[in-house]
Short mmCIF file of C-alpha atoms in Angstrom, two decimals:
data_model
loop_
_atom_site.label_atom_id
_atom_site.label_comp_id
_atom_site.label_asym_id
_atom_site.label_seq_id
_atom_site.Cartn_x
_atom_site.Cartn_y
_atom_site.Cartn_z
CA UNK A 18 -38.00 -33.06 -35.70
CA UNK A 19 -37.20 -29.48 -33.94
CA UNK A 20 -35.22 -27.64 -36.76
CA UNK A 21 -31.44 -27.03 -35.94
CA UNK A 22 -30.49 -23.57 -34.64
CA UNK A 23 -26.89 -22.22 -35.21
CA UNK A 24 -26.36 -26.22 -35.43
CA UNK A 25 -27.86 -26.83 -32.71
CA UNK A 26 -31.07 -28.32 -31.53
CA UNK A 27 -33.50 -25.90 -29.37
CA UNK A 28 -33.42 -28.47 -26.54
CA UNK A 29 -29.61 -28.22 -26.24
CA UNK A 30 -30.04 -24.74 -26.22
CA UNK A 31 -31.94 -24.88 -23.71
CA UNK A 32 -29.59 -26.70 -21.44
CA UNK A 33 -27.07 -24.43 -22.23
CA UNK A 34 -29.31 -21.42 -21.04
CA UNK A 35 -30.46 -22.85 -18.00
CA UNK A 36 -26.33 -23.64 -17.42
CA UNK A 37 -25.86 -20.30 -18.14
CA UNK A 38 -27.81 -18.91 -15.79
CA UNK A 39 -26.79 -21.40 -12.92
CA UNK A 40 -23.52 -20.51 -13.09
CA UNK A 41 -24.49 -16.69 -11.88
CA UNK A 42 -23.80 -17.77 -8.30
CA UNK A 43 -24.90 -15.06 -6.48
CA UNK A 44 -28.09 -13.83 -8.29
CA UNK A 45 -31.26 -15.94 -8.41
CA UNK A 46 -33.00 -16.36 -11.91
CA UNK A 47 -36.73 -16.55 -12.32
CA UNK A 48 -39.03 -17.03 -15.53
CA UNK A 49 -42.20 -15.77 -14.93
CA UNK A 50 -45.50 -16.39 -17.01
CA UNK A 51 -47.99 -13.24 -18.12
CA UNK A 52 -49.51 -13.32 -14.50
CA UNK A 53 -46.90 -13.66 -12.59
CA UNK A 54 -46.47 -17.26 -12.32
CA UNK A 55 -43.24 -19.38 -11.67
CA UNK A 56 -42.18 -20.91 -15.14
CA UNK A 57 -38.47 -21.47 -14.64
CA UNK A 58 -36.11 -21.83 -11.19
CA UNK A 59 -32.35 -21.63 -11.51
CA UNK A 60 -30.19 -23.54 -9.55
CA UNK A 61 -29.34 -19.92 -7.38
CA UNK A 62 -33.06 -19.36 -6.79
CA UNK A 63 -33.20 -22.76 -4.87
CA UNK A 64 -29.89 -21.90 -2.82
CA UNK A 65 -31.18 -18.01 -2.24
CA UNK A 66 -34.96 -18.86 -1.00
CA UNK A 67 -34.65 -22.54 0.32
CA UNK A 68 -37.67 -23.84 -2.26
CA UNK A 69 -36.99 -26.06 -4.81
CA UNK A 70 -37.79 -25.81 -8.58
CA UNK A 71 -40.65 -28.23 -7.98
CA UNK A 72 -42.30 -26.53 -5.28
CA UNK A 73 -42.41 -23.30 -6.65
CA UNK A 74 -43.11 -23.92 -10.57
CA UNK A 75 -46.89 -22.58 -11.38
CA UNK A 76 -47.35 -20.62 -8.29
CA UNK A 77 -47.10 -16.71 -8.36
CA UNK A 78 -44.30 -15.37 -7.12
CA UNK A 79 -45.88 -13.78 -4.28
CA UNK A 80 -45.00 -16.80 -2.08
CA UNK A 81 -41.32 -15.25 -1.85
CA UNK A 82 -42.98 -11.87 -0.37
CA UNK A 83 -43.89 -10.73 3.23
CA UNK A 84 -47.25 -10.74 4.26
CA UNK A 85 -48.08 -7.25 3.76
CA UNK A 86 -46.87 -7.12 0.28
CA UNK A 87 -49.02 -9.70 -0.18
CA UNK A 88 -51.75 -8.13 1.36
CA UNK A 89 -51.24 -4.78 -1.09
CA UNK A 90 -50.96 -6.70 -4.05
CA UNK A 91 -47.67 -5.26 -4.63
CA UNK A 92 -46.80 -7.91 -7.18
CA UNK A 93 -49.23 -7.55 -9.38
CA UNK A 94 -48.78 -3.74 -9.36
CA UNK A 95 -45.05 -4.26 -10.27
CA UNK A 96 -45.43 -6.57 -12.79
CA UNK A 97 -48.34 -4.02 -14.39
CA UNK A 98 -45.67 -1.40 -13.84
CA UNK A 99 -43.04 -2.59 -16.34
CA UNK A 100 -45.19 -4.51 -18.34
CA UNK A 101 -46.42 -0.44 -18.94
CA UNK A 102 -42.65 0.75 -18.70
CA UNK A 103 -40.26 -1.31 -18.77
CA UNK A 104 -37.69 -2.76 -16.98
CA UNK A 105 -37.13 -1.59 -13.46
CA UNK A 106 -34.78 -1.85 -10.56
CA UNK A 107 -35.32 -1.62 -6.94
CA UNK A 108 -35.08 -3.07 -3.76
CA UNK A 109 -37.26 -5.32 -1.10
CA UNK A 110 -37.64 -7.69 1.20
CA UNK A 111 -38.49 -11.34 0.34
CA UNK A 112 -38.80 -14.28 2.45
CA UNK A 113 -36.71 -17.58 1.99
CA UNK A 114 -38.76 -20.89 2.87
CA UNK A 115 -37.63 -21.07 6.70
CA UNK A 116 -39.54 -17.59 6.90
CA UNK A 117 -36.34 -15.85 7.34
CA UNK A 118 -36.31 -12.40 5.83
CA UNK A 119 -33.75 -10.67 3.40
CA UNK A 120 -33.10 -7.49 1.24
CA UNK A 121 -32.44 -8.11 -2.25
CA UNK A 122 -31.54 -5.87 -5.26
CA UNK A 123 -34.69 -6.82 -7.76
CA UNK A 124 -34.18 -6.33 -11.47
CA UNK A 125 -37.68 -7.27 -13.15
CA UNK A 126 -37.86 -7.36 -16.78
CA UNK A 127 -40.88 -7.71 -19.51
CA UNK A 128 -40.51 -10.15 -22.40
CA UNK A 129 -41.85 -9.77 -25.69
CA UNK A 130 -43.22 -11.51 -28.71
CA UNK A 131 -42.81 -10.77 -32.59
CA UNK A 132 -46.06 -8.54 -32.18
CA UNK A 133 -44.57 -6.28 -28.98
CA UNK A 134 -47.19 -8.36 -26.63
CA UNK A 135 -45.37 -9.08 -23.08
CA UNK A 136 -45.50 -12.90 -23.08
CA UNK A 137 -43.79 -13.12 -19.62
CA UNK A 138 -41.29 -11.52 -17.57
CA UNK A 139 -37.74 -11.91 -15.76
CA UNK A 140 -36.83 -11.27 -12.08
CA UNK A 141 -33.20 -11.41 -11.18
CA UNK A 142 -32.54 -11.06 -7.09
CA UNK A 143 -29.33 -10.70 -5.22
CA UNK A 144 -28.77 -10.75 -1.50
CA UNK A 145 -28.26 -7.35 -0.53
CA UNK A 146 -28.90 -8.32 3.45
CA UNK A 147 -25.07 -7.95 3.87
CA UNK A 148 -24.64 -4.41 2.28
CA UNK A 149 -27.21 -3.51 3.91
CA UNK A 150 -26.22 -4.16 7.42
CA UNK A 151 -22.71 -3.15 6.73
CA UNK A 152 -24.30 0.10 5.45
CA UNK A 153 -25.86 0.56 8.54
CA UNK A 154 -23.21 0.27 10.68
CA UNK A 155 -20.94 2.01 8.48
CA UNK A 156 -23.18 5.63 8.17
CA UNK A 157 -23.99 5.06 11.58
CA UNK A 158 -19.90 4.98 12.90
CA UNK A 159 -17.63 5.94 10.37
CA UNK A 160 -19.14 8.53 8.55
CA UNK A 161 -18.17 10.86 11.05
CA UNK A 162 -14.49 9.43 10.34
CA UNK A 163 -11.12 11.66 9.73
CA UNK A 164 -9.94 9.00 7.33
CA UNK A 165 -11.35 7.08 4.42
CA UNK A 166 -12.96 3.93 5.07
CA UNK A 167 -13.39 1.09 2.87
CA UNK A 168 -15.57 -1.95 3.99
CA UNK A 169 -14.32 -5.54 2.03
CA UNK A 170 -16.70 -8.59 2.03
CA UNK A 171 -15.16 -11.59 2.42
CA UNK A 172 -14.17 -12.36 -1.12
CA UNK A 173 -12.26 -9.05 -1.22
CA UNK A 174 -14.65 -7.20 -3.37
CA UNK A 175 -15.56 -3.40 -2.11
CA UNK A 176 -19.07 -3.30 0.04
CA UNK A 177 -18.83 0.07 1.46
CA UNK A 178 -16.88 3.68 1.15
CA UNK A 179 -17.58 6.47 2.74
CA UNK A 180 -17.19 10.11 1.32
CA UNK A 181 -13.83 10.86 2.43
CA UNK A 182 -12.88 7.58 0.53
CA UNK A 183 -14.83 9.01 -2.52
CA UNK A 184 -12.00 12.52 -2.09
CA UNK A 185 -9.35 10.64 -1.83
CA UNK A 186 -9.53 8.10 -4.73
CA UNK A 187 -11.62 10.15 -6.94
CA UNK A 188 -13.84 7.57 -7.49
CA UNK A 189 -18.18 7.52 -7.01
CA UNK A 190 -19.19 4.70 -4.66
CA UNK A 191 -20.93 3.14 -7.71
CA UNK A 192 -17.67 3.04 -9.28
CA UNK A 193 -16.15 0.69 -6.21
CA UNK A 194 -19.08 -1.36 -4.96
CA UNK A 195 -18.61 -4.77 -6.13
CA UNK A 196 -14.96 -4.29 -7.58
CA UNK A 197 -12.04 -6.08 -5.54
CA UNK A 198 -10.31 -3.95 -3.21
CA UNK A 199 -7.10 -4.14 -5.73
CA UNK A 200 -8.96 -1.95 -7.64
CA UNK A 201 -7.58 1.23 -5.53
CA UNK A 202 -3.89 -0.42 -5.87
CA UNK A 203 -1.36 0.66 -8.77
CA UNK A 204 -0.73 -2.41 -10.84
CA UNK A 205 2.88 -2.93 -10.08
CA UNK A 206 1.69 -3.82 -6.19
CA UNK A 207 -1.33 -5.53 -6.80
CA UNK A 208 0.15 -9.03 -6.45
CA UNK A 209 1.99 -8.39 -3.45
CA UNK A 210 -1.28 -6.73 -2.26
CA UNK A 211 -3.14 -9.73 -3.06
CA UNK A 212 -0.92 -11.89 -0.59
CA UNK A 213 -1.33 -9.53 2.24
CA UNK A 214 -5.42 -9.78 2.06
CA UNK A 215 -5.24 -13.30 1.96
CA UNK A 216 -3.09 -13.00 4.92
CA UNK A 217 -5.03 -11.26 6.81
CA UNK A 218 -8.47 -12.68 5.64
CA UNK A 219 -6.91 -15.96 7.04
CA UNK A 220 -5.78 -14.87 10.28
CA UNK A 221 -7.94 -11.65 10.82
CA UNK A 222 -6.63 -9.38 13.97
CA UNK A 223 -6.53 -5.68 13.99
CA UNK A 224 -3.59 -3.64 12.85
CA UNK A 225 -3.27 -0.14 14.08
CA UNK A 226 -2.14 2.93 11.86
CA UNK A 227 1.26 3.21 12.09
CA UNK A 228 1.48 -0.50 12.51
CA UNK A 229 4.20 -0.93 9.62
CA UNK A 230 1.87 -1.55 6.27
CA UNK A 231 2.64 1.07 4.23
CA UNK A 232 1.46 1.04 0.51
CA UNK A 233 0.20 2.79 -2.13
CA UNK A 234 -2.86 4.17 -3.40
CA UNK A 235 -4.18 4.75 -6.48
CA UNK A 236 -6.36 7.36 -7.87
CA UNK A 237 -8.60 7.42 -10.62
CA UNK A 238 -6.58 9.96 -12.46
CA UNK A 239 -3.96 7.10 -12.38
CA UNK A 240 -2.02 9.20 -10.30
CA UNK A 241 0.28 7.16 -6.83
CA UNK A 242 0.57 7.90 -3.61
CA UNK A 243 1.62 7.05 -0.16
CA UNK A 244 -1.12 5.38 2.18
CA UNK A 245 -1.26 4.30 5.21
CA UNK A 246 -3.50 1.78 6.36
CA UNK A 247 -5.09 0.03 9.57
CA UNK A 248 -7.49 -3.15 9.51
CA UNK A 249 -10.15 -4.33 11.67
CA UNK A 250 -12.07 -7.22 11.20
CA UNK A 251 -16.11 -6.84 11.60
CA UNK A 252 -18.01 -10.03 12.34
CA UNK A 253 -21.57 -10.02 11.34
CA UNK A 254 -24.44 -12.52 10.67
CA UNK A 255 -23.60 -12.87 7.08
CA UNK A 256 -19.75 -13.45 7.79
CA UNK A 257 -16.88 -11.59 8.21
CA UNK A 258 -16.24 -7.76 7.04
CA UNK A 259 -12.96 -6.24 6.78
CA UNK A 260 -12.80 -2.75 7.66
CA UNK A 261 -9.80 -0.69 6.27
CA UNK A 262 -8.92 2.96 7.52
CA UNK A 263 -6.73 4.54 4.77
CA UNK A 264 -4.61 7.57 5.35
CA UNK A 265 -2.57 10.00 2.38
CA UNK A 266 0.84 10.34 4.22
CA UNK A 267 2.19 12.43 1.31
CA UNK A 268 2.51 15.38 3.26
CA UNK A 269 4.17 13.07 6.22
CA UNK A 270 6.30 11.41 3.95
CA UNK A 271 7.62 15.07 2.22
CA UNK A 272 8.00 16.18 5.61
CA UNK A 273 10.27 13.37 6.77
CA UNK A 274 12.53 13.64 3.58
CA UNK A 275 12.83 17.47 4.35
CA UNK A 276 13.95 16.88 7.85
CA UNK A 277 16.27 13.57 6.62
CA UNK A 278 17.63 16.54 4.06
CA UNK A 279 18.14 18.93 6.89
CA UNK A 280 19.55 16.11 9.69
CA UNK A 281 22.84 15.26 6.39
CA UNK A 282 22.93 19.01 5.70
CA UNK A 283 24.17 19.82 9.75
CA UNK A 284 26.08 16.92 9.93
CA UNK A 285 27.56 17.82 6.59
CA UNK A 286 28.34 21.34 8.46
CA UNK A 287 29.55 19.44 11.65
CA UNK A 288 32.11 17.57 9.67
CA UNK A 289 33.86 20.03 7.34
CA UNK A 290 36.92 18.98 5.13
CA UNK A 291 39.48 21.88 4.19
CA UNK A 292 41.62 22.16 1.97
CA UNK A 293 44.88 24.45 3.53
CA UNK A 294 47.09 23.53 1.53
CA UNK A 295 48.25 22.27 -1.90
CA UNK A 296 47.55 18.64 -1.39
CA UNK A 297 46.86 19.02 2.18
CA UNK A 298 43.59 18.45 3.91
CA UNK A 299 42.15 19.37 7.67
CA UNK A 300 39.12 17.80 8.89
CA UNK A 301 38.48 19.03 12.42
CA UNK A 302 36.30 16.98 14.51
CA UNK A 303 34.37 18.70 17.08
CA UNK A 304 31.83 17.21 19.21
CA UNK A 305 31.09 13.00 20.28
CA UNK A 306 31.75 11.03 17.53
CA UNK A 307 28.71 8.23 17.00
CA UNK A 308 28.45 6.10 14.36
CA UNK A 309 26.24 8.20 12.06
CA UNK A 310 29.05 11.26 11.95
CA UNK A 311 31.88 8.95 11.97
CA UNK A 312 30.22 7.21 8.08
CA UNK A 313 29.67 11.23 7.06
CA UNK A 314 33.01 12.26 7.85
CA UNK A 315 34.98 9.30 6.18
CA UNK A 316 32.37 9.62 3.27
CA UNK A 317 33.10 13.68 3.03
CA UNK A 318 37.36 12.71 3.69
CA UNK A 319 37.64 10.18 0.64
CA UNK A 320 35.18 12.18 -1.35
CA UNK A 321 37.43 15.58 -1.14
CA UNK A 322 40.69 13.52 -1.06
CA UNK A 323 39.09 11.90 -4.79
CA UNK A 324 38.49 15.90 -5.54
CA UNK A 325 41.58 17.06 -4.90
CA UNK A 326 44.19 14.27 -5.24
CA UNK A 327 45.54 15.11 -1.79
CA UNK A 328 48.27 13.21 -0.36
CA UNK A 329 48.10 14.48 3.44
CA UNK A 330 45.15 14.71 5.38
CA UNK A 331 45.11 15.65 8.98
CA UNK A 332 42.52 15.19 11.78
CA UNK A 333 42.02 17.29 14.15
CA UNK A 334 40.68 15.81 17.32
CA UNK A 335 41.02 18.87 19.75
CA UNK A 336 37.76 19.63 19.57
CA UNK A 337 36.30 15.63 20.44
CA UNK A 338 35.62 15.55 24.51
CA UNK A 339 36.44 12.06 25.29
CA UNK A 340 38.36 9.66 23.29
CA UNK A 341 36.88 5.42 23.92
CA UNK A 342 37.67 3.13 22.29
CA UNK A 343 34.12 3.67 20.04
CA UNK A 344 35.87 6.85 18.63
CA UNK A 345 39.08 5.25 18.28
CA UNK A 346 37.66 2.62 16.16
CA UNK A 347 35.76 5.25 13.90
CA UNK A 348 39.20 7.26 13.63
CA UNK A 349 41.09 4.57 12.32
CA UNK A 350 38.61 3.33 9.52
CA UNK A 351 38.39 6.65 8.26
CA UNK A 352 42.32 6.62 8.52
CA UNK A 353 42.46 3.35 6.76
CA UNK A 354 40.07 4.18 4.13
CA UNK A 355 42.22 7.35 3.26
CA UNK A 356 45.46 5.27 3.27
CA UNK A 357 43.76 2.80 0.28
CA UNK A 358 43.41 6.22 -1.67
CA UNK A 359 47.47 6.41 -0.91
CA UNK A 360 46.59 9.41 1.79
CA UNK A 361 48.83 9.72 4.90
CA UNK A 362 46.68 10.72 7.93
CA UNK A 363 47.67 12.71 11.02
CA UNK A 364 45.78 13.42 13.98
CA UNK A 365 46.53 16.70 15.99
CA UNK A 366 45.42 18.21 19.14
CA UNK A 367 46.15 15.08 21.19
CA UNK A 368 45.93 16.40 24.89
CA UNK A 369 48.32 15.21 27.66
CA UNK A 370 44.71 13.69 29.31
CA UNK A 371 43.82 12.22 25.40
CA UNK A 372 46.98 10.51 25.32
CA UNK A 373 46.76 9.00 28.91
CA UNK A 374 43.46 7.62 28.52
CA UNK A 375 44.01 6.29 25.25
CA UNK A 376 47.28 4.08 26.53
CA UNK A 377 45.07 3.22 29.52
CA UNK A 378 42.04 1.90 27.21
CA UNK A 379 44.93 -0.03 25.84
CA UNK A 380 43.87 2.11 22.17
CA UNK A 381 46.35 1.16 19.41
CA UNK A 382 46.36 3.84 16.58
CA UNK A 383 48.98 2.13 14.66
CA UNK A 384 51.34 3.94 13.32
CA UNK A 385 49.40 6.99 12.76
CA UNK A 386 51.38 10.07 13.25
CA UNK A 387 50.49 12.48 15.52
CA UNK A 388 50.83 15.99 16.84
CA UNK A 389 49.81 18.29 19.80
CA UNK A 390 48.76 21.06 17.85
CA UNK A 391 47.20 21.79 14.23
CA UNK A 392 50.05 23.98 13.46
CA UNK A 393 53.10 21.08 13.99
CA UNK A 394 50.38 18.88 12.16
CA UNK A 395 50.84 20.96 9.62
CA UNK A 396 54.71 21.66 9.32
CA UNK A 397 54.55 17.29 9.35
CA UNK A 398 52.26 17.49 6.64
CA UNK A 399 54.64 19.71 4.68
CA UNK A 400 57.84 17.28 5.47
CA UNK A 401 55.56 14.69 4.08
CA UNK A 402 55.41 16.15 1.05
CA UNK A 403 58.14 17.47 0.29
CA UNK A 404 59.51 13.47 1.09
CA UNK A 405 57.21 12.15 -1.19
CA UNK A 406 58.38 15.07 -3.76
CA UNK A 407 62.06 14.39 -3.01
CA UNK A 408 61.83 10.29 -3.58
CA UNK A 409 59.06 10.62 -6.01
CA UNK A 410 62.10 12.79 -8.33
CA UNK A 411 64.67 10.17 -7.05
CA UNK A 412 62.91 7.72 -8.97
CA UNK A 413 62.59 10.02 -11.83
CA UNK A 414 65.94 10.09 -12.09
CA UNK A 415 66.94 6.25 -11.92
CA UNK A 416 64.24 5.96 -14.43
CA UNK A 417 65.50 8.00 -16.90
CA UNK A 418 69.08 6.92 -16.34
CA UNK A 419 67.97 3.59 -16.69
CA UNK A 420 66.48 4.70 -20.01
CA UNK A 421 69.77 6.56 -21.35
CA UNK A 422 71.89 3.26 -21.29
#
């Protein structure tokens, strides 16, 4: 009986190798003998080359290469190679069973007995026909591109970059080959990001820059920042390629906030509030009125009357070309806004044409008080207070008779 091994006997072991190794589903496994000679087949090796275990098992290896390889012996040289020094990696073209050709990645490797003899070796391949032709396609056309590319296989994992992709992310092209294409995406997007791939890898069609899908990249240095990105799909022999062209709008982005900045700064100056008097604001209103100034100015009003506890605040309108009923609207929000805040609101410099084209639009201002000019706006303003003062002491009064009984 075989003795036990870890508690196991050798022929499970066995089993659980050769499992082992057909569960590497994209690279083929092969156990050669001293010269060169098929000992084992995985499972990947079948599906890679077409030949099965049993028509390949005790004959060399150099079935799988072309013709001239065969012709140079270059099998036997390799395997003298590292059985001299070692493993080695390179790559070459073999040839599956239908006589089909491909370039695979080779990893051969010597094995050893107790005494250091080489009792065998190990030759792992991988399909590297679709890297390849993506590589060639790639140096050949988007080399020579402004933006960095990145070229994603089917199962999202990284096949190409090009250098301005290596500047931009800070990372080697060894570093992203093979890795999914998440890899490049800070962590708090990545499952959002994985849903748009998906997306797309299901219903592939190209998306221009500037075609709304803005993210975020990430660097090596851990370090965000804005991308933008446009996606073509690339169709070739070994399936479909996605190609992505990724742009750093930072610069675009800062540039757009400055000019947002600038845009609320001169409508900030275009709707002033002053204050002229103790509790008495002017906010003169010069210019068309559109939505965007109309939000500003009763943002700016309730902001200063909240400043400065005023109770009267008066618009002046002589300055506003045409009054619709657009304006009109945006007049009396803002004048209903500053009543909540317990603000009376009066709009000056109502011009005989104002007034007539107001009635004739049928505009009802309520019972906002108004004036012709800024100056008997003002002298209203002042009754106004001095009412308030006068009833607001009134009720002083009663209250503190009420209190002395």
């Amino acid at each position: 009986m075989a003795p036990l091994v870890d508690g196991q006997d050798p022929q499970a072991r066995v089993r659980d190798l050769e499992a082992m190794l057909d569960a590497l589903g994209d690279h083929a496994v092969i156990k050669l003998g001293p010269d060169g000679k098929v000992v084992r087949w995985s499972r990947t090796a079948q599906a890679m080359t077409g030949y099965a275990e049993a028509e390949v098992v005790g004959r060399p290896l150099s079935l799988l290469r072309t013709e001239e390889d065969r012709e140079a012996g270059l099998l036997e040289r390799e395997l003298e190679a590292v059985r001299q020094d070692g493993r080695r990696e390179f790559q070459g073209w073999r040839v599956r069973k239908t006589g089909e050709r491909f370039l695979s990645h080779i990893s051969l490797t010597p094995v050893t007995g107790e005494d250091g003899t080489v009792t065998g070796f190990v030759e792992v391949l991988r399909d590297a026909t679709e890297s390849a032709r993506a590589e060639s396609l790639f140096h050949g056309l988007l080399e020579s591109a402004p933006d960095a590319m990145v070229i994603v296989g089917s199962d999202a994992r990284i096949v190409l970059v090009n250098r301005q992709a290596e500047e931009l992310f800070g990372f080697g092209r060894d570093e992203l080959v093979g890795r999914e294409i998440e890899v490049l995406v800070p962590g708090r997007f990545r499952d959002r990001h994985v849903g748009h791939r998906n997306g797309f890898l299901a219903s592939p069609q190209v998306r221009p820059m500037g075609a709304g899908l803005e993210l975020w990249g990430l660097r090596r240095d851990g370090t965000e920042f804005p991308v933008e990105i446009s996606l073509s799909p690339l169709e070739t022999a070994e399936g479909r390629l996605v190609a992505a062209a990724i742009r750093d709008v930072t610069e675009r982005r800062e540039t757009e906030q400055r000019l947002q900045r600038q845009r609320d700064e001169i409508l900030e100056l275009s709707t002033p509030v002053i204050q002229v008097w103790d509790k008495i604001l002017v906010l003169p209103i010069i210019g068309t009125l559109d939505t965007l100034r109309a939000t500003r100015l009763t943002e700016g009003l309730l902001e200063k009357i909240a400043q400065s506890q005023a109770e009267v605040a008066i618009l002046d309108i002589s300055g506003v070309p045409t009054i619709d009923t657009q304006v009109a609207q945006h007049l009396l929000k803002t004048v209903q806004a500053a009543a909540l805040m317990g603000t009376v609101s009066i709009m000056s410099g109502v011009r005989p044409e104002t007034a007539q084209s107001m009635v004739h639009l049928g505009i009802d201002m309520g019972r906002l008080r108004s004036r012709n000019t800024l100056q008997d706006a003002l002298q209203l303003a002042l009754a106004v207070l001095a009412e308030r003062a006068g009833t607001a002491a009134a009720a002083t009064r009663a209250l503190s008779a009420g209190e002395g009984r």
